[in-house]
XYZ file of C-alpha atoms in Angstrom:
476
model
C -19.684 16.302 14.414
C -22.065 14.760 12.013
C -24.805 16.861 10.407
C -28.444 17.159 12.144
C -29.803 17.023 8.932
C -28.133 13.284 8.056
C -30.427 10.258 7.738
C -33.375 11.512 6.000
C -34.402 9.205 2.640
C -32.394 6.438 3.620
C -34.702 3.456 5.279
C -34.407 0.680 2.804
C -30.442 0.295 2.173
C -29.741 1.910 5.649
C -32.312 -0.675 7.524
C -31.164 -3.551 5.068
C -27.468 -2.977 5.570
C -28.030 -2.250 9.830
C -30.119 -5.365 10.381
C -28.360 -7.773 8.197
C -24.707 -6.686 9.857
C -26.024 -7.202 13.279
C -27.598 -10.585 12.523
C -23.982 -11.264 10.561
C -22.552 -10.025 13.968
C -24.241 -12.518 16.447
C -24.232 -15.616 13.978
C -20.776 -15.649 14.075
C -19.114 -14.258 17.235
C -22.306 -12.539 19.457
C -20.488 -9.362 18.870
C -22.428 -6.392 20.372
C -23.734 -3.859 17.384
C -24.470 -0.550 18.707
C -27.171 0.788 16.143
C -28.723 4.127 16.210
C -32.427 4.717 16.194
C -34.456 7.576 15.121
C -38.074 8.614 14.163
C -40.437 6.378 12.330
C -38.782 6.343 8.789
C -35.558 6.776 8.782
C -32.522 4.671 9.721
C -28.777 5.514 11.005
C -26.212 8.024 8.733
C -23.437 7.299 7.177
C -23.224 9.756 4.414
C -19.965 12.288 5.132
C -20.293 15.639 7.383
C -20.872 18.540 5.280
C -18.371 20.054 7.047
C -15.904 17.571 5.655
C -16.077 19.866 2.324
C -14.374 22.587 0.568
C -13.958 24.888 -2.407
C -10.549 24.145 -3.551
C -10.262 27.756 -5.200
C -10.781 28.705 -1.053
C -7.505 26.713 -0.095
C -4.485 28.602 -0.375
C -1.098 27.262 -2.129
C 0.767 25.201 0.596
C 3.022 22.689 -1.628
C 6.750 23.627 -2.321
C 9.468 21.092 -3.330
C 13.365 21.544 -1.894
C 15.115 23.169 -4.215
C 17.680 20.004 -5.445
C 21.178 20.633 -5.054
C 24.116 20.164 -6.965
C 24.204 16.191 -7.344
C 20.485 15.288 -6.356
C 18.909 12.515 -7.551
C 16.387 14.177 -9.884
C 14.619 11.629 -11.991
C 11.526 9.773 -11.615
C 10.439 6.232 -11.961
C 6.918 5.564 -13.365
C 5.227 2.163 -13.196
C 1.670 1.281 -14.668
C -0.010 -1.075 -12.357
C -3.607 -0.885 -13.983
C -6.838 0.736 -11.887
C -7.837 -2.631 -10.278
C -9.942 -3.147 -13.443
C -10.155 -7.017 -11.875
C -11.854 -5.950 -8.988
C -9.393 -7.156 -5.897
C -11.011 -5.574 -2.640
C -11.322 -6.622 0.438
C -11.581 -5.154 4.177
C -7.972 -6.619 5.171
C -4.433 -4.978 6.117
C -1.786 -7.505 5.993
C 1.117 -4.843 7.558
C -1.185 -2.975 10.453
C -3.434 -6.117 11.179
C -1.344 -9.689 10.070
C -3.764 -12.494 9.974
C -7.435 -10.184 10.736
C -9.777 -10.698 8.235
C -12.004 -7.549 8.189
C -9.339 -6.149 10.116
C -9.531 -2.773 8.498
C -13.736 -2.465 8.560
C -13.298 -0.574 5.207
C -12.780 -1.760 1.783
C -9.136 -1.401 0.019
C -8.142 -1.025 -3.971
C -5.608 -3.230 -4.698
C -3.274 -3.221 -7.652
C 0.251 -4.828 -7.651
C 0.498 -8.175 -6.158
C -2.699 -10.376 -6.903
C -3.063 -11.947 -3.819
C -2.933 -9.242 -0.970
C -4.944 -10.297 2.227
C -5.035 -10.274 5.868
C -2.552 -13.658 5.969
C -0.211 -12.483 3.171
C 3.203 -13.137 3.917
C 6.921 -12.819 2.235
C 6.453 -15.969 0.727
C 3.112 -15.492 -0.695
C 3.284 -12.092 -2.107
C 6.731 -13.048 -3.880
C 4.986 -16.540 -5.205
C 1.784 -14.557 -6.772
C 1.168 -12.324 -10.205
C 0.776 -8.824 -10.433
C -1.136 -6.420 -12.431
C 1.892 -4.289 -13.295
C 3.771 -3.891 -16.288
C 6.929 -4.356 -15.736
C 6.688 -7.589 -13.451
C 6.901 -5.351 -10.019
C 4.900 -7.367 -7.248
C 4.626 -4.888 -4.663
C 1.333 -4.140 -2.675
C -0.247 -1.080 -3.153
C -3.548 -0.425 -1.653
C -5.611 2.777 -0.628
C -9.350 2.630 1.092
C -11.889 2.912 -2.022
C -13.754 5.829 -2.722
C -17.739 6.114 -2.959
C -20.273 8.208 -4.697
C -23.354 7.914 -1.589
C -26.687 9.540 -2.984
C -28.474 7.632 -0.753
C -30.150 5.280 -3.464
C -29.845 2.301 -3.846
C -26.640 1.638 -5.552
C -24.845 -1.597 -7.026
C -21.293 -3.052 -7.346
C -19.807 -5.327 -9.488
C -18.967 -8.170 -8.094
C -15.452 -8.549 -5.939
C -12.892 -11.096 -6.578
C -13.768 -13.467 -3.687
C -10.537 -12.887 -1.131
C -11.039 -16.540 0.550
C -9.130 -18.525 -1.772
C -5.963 -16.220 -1.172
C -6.584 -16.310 2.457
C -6.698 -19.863 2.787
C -3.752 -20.319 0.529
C -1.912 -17.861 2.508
C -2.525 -18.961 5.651
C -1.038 -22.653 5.020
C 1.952 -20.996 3.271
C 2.366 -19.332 6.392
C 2.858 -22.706 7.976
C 5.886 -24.031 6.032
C 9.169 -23.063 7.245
C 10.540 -20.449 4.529
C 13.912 -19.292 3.439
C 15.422 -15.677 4.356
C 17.583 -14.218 2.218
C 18.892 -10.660 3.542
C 18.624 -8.148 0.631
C 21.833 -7.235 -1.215
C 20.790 -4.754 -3.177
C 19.910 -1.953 -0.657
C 23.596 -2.790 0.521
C 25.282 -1.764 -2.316
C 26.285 2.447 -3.581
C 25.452 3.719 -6.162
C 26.067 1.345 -9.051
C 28.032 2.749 -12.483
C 26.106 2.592 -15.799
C 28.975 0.273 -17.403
C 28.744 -2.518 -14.667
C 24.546 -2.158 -14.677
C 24.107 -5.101 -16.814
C 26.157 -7.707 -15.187
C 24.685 -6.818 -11.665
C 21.098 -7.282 -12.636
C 22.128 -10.538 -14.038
C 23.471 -11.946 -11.090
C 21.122 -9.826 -8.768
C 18.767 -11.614 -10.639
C 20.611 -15.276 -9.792
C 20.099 -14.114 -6.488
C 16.584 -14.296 -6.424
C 16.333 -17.254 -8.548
C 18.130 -19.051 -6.251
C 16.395 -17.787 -3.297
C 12.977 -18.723 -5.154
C 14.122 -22.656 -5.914
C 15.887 -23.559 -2.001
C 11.996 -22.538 -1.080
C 11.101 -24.688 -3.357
C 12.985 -27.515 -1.840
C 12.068 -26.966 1.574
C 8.579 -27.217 0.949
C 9.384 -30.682 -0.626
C 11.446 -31.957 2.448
C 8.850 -30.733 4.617
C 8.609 -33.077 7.576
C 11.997 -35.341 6.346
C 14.898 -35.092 8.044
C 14.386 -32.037 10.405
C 16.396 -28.696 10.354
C 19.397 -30.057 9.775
C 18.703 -32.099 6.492
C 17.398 -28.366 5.451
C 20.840 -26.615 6.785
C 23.091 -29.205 5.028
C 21.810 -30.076 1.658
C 19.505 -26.984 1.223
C 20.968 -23.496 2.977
C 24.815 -24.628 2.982
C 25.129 -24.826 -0.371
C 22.674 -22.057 -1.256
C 24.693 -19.869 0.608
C 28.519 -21.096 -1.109
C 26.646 -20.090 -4.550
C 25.398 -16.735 -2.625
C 28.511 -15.787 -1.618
C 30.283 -16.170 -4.934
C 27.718 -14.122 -6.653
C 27.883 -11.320 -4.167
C 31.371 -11.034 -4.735
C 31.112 -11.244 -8.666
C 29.101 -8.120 -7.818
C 31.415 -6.088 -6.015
C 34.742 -7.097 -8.864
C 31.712 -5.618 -10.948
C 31.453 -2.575 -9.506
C 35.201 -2.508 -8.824
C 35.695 -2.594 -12.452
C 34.389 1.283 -12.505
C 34.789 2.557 -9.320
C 35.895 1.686 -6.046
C 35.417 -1.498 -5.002
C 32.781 -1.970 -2.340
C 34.272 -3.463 1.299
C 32.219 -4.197 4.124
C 29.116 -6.453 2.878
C 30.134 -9.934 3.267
C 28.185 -12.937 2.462
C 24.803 -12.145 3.577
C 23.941 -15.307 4.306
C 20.553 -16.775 3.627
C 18.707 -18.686 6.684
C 15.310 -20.220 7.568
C 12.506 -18.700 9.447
C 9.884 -21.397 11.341
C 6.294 -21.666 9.610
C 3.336 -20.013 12.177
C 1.510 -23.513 13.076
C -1.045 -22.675 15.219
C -3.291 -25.807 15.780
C -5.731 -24.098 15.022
C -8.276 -24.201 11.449
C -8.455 -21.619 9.406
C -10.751 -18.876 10.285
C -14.183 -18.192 8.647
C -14.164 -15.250 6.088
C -16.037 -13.317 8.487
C -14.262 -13.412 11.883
C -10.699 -11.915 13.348
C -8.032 -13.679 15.691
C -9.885 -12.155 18.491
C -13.805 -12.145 17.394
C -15.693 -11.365 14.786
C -16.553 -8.272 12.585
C -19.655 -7.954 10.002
C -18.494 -8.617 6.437
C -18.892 -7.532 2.878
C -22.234 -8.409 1.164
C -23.051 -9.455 -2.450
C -22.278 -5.660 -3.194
C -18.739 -4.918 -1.700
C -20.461 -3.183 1.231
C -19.700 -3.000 4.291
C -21.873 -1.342 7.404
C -21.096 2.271 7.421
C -19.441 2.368 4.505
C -21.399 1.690 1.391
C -22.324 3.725 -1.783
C -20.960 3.232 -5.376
C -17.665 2.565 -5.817
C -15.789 4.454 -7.707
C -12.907 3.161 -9.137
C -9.837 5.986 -9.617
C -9.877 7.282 -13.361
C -6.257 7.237 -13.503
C -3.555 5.631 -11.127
C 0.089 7.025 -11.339
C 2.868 5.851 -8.873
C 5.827 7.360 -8.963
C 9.511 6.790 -7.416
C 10.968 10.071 -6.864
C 14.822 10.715 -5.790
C 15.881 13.020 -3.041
C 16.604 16.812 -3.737
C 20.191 16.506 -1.337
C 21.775 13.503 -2.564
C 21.586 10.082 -4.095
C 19.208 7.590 -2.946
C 19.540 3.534 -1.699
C 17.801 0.731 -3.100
C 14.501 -0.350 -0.449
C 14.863 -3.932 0.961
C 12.926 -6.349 -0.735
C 9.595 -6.597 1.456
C 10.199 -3.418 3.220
C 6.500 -1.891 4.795
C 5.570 1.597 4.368
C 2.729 3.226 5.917
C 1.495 6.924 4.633
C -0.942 8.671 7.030
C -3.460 7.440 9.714
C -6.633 5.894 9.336
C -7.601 6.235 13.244
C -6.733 10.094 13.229
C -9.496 10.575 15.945
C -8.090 8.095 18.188
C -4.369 8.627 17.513
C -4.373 12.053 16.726
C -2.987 14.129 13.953
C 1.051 13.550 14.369
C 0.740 10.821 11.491
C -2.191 11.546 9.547
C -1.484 13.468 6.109
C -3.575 16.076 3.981
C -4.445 14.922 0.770
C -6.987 15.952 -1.569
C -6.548 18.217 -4.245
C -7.674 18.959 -7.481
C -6.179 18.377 -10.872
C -4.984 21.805 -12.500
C -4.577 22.319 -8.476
C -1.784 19.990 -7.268
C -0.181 23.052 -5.127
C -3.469 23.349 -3.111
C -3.648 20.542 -1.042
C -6.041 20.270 1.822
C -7.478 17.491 4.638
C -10.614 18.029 3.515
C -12.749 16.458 0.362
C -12.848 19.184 -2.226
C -14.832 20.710 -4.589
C -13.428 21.373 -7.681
C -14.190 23.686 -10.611
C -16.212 22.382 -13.643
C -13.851 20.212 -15.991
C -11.391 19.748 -12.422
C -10.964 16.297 -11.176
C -10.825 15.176 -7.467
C -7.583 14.008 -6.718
C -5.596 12.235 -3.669
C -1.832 12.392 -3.820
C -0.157 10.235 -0.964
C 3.327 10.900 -0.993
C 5.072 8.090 1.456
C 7.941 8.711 4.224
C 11.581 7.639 2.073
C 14.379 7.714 5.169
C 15.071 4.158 6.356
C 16.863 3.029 9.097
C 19.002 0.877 7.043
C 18.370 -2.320 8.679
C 14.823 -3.187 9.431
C 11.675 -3.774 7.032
C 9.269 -2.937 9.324
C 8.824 -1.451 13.278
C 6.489 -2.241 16.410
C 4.185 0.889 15.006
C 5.138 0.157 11.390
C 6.600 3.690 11.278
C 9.712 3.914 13.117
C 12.062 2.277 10.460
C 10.935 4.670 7.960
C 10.530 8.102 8.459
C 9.728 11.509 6.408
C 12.739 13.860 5.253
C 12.836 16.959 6.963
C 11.509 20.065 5.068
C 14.674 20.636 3.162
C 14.732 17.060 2.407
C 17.176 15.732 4.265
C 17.050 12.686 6.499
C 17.697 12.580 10.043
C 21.067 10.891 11.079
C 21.339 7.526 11.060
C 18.728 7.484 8.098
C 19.117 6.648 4.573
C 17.270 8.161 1.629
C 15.659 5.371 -0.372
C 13.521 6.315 -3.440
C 9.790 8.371 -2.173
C 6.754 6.435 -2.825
C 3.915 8.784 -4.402
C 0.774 7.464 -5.485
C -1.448 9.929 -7.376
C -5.486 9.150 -7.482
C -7.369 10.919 -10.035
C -11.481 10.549 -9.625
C -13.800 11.917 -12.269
C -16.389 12.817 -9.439
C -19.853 14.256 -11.408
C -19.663 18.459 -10.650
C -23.190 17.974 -8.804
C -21.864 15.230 -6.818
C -19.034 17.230 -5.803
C -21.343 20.240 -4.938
C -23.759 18.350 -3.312
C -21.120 16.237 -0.977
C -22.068 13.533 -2.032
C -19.214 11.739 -2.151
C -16.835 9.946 0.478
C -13.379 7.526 1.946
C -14.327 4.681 3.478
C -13.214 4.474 6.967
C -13.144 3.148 10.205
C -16.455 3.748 11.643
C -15.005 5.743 14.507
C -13.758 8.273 11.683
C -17.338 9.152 10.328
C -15.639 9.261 6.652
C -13.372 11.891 8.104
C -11.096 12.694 5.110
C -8.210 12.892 7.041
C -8.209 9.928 7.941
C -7.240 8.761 4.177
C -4.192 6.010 3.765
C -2.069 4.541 1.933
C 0.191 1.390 2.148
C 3.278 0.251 0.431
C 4.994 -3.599 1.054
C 8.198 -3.339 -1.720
C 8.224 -6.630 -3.184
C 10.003 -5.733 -6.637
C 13.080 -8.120 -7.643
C 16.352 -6.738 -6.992
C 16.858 -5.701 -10.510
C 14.011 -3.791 -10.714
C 14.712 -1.934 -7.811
C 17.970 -1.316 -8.847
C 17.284 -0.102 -11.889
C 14.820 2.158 -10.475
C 17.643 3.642 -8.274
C 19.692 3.748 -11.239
C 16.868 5.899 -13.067
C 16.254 9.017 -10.340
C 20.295 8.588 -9.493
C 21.015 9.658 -12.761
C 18.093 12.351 -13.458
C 16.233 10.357 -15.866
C 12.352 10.138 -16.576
C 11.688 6.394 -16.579
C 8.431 4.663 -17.291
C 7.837 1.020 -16.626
């Protein structure tokens, strides 16, 4: 429970941000605001339990890796995706809330794909940029953390989400192509036949790319089956034959792979509502308060504190060889409504550089010259068909403790996404830092998340298989 002693010094940002979210509220939906009330000079909390703390030298070491075995895939794929130096938040989660805007009720860092929002889809995230390196346009996005003194602090200003939203949302409209992946069909690939299947895993896509092209021109000529005879037919006839360059690839080296087929490509119908697009403020089923000038949101506000250093990492598996991920596959790591759901999902981890074997649910305070860290390492055993579940969790689950996945589960390569904060000693000491949350979760640290949508080209994921198959240390 929250602190007795929360709320004192805190009138004129508290009272600001209170008042102007519940005038936000009824202006656009008459949403009830519950607000607390107190004595004469003060306003409502929002600064994290005290409890929520802990001496990291007090937690004990709890993190082991399998021991690998004979064969593992060992290696590690590294790719720099920036610190969202250009400032992409917003309070949207495209995979646990499609199409709510302020959905989440907490601000997320972005880096990867440029365009995340609430109406992102398949077609939208593959169309935009990305802030990594090596051309990889995957999502990856984490609730920011905030130094709260209880002064008034400022933000830079956010890159305005609206544009992508809007853009998004009427993408979402146009009938798109659907391509089933190939790579995350094929085993493991030998080093002398590499080359030619990137090259025409890379056709692939190209292809893929320009029939979506197409269809948006023929939009509204000819119906579905101008689009199935001049656009998908003959896609598919050029699919096929590149497919089974592929396998005489791989056949080359080893033996040839049976059993994949064509994988033909077909069309999925645009969402047309009837309806206009939504105001930046409100959800599909009412309306939430939004950000202000300042990237806050009610309840969670505070200085934002970008991470010092961002390193995400593909790891192998310590029992075998690992699969490539579909293209556009969803990955959820812990549970950001731990008080309502309970604990069976949510994760522990903070930690402390110097300290990575001490991992704990709680924030923690580190020794001088430590930095506050969160390491999300995501579930890696797929079900080998589907990109995402009902409860977003289902079609990917965690190895067991040995590292093995359950049956009917395939070991793709394991997500983990390493924050490091450079969090002022006296901050730390004085807890005066915090995750923004739901506002249910009070800045509960165990309620910290992550989320992963894969949206890498074939040949990047397969070369990223290629790199922890073979033991390698690869940086992108």
């Amino acid at each position: 429970m929250p602190s007795s002693t929360q709320g004192r010094h805190r009138l004129s940002r508290r009272t600001k941000i209170a008042t102007g979210g519940l005038a936000l509220a009824i202006a656009v939906g008459g949403i009830v605001v519950a607000t607390t009330t107190g004595n004469t000079g003060e306003a409502s909390a929002d600064e994290a339990n005290p409890a929520f703390f802990v001496d990291i030298l007090k937690v004990k070491p709890n993190q082991f890796d399998p021991r690998p075995v004979y064969g593992a895939a060992t290696g590690t794929f590294t790719v720099d995706c920036g610190r969202n130096e250009n400032q992409h938040f917003n309070p949207d989660n495209f995979i646990a809330q499609p199409g709510v805007r302020n959905g989440a009720q907490h601000l997320h860092d972005y880096v990867g794909n440029l365009s995340t929002n609430a109406d992102s889809t398949n077609k939208t995230l593959a169309k935009a940029g990305t802030t990594c390196r090596n051309g990889d346009k995957s999502a990856y996005f984490w609730p920011v953390v905030r130094i709260d003194t209880g002064e008034e602090e400022k933000n830079e200003p956010a890159k305005a989400p609206d544009g992508d939203r809007a853009q998004a949302a009427q993408e979402s409209k146009t009938v798109q192509v659907a391509c089933p992946d190939v790579a995350s069909k094929l085993p493991d690939i030998p080093d002398q036949a590499m080359d030619e299947v990137d090259s025409n895993l890379d056709q692939l896509d190209s292809q893929a790319d320009e029939a979506n092209k197409k269809v948006a021109a023929t939009q509204g000529q000819g119906g579905e089956n101008l689009v199935q005879n001049s656009i998908i037919g003959p896609l598919n006839d050029r699919r096929k034959a590149i497919i089974d360059r592929i396998l005489t690839a791989i056949g080359r080296f080893a033996p040839k792979p049976g059993g994949i087929g064509g994988l033909p490509c077909g069309t999925k119908p645009g969402k047309d509502t009837g309806s206009p697009t939504p105001p930046p403020s409100s959800t599909a089923g009412g309306a939430l308060p939004g950000q202000d000038d300042n990237n806050e949101l009610p309840g969670n506000d505070g200085k934002i504190l970008r991470p010092q250093k961002v390193q995400i990492t593909f790891r192998g598996s310590p029992v075998g060889k690992v699969v490539a991920m579909p293209r556009f596959l969803r990955v959820l790591y812990g549970d950001a409504k731990v008080s309502t759901n309970g604990t069976a999902n949510a994760r522990a981890s903070w930690t402390c550089s110097g300290f990575e074997n001490r991992v704990t649910e709680k924030y923690p305070i580190c020794p001088e010259n430590s930095k506050v860290k969160r390491v999300h390492t995501f579930p890696s055993c797929w079900d080998g068909q589907n990109t995402d579940s009902a409860n977003h969790r289902t079609h990917i689950v965690f190895p067991d403790q040995n590292g093995r996945c359950a049956k009917g589960f395939k070991a793709v390569p394991q997500l983990q996404i390493s924050l490091t904060y450079d969090i002022p000693h006296d901050i730390q000491v004085k807890k005066q830092y915090k995750v923004d949350a739901f506002p249910q979760e009070k800045h509960n640290p165990f309620s910290d998340h992550d989320d992963f949508a894969n949206v890498m080209s074939q040949r990047i994921m397969n070369g990223l298989v290629n790199c922890v198959n073979r033991g390698r240390t690869c940086r992108a």
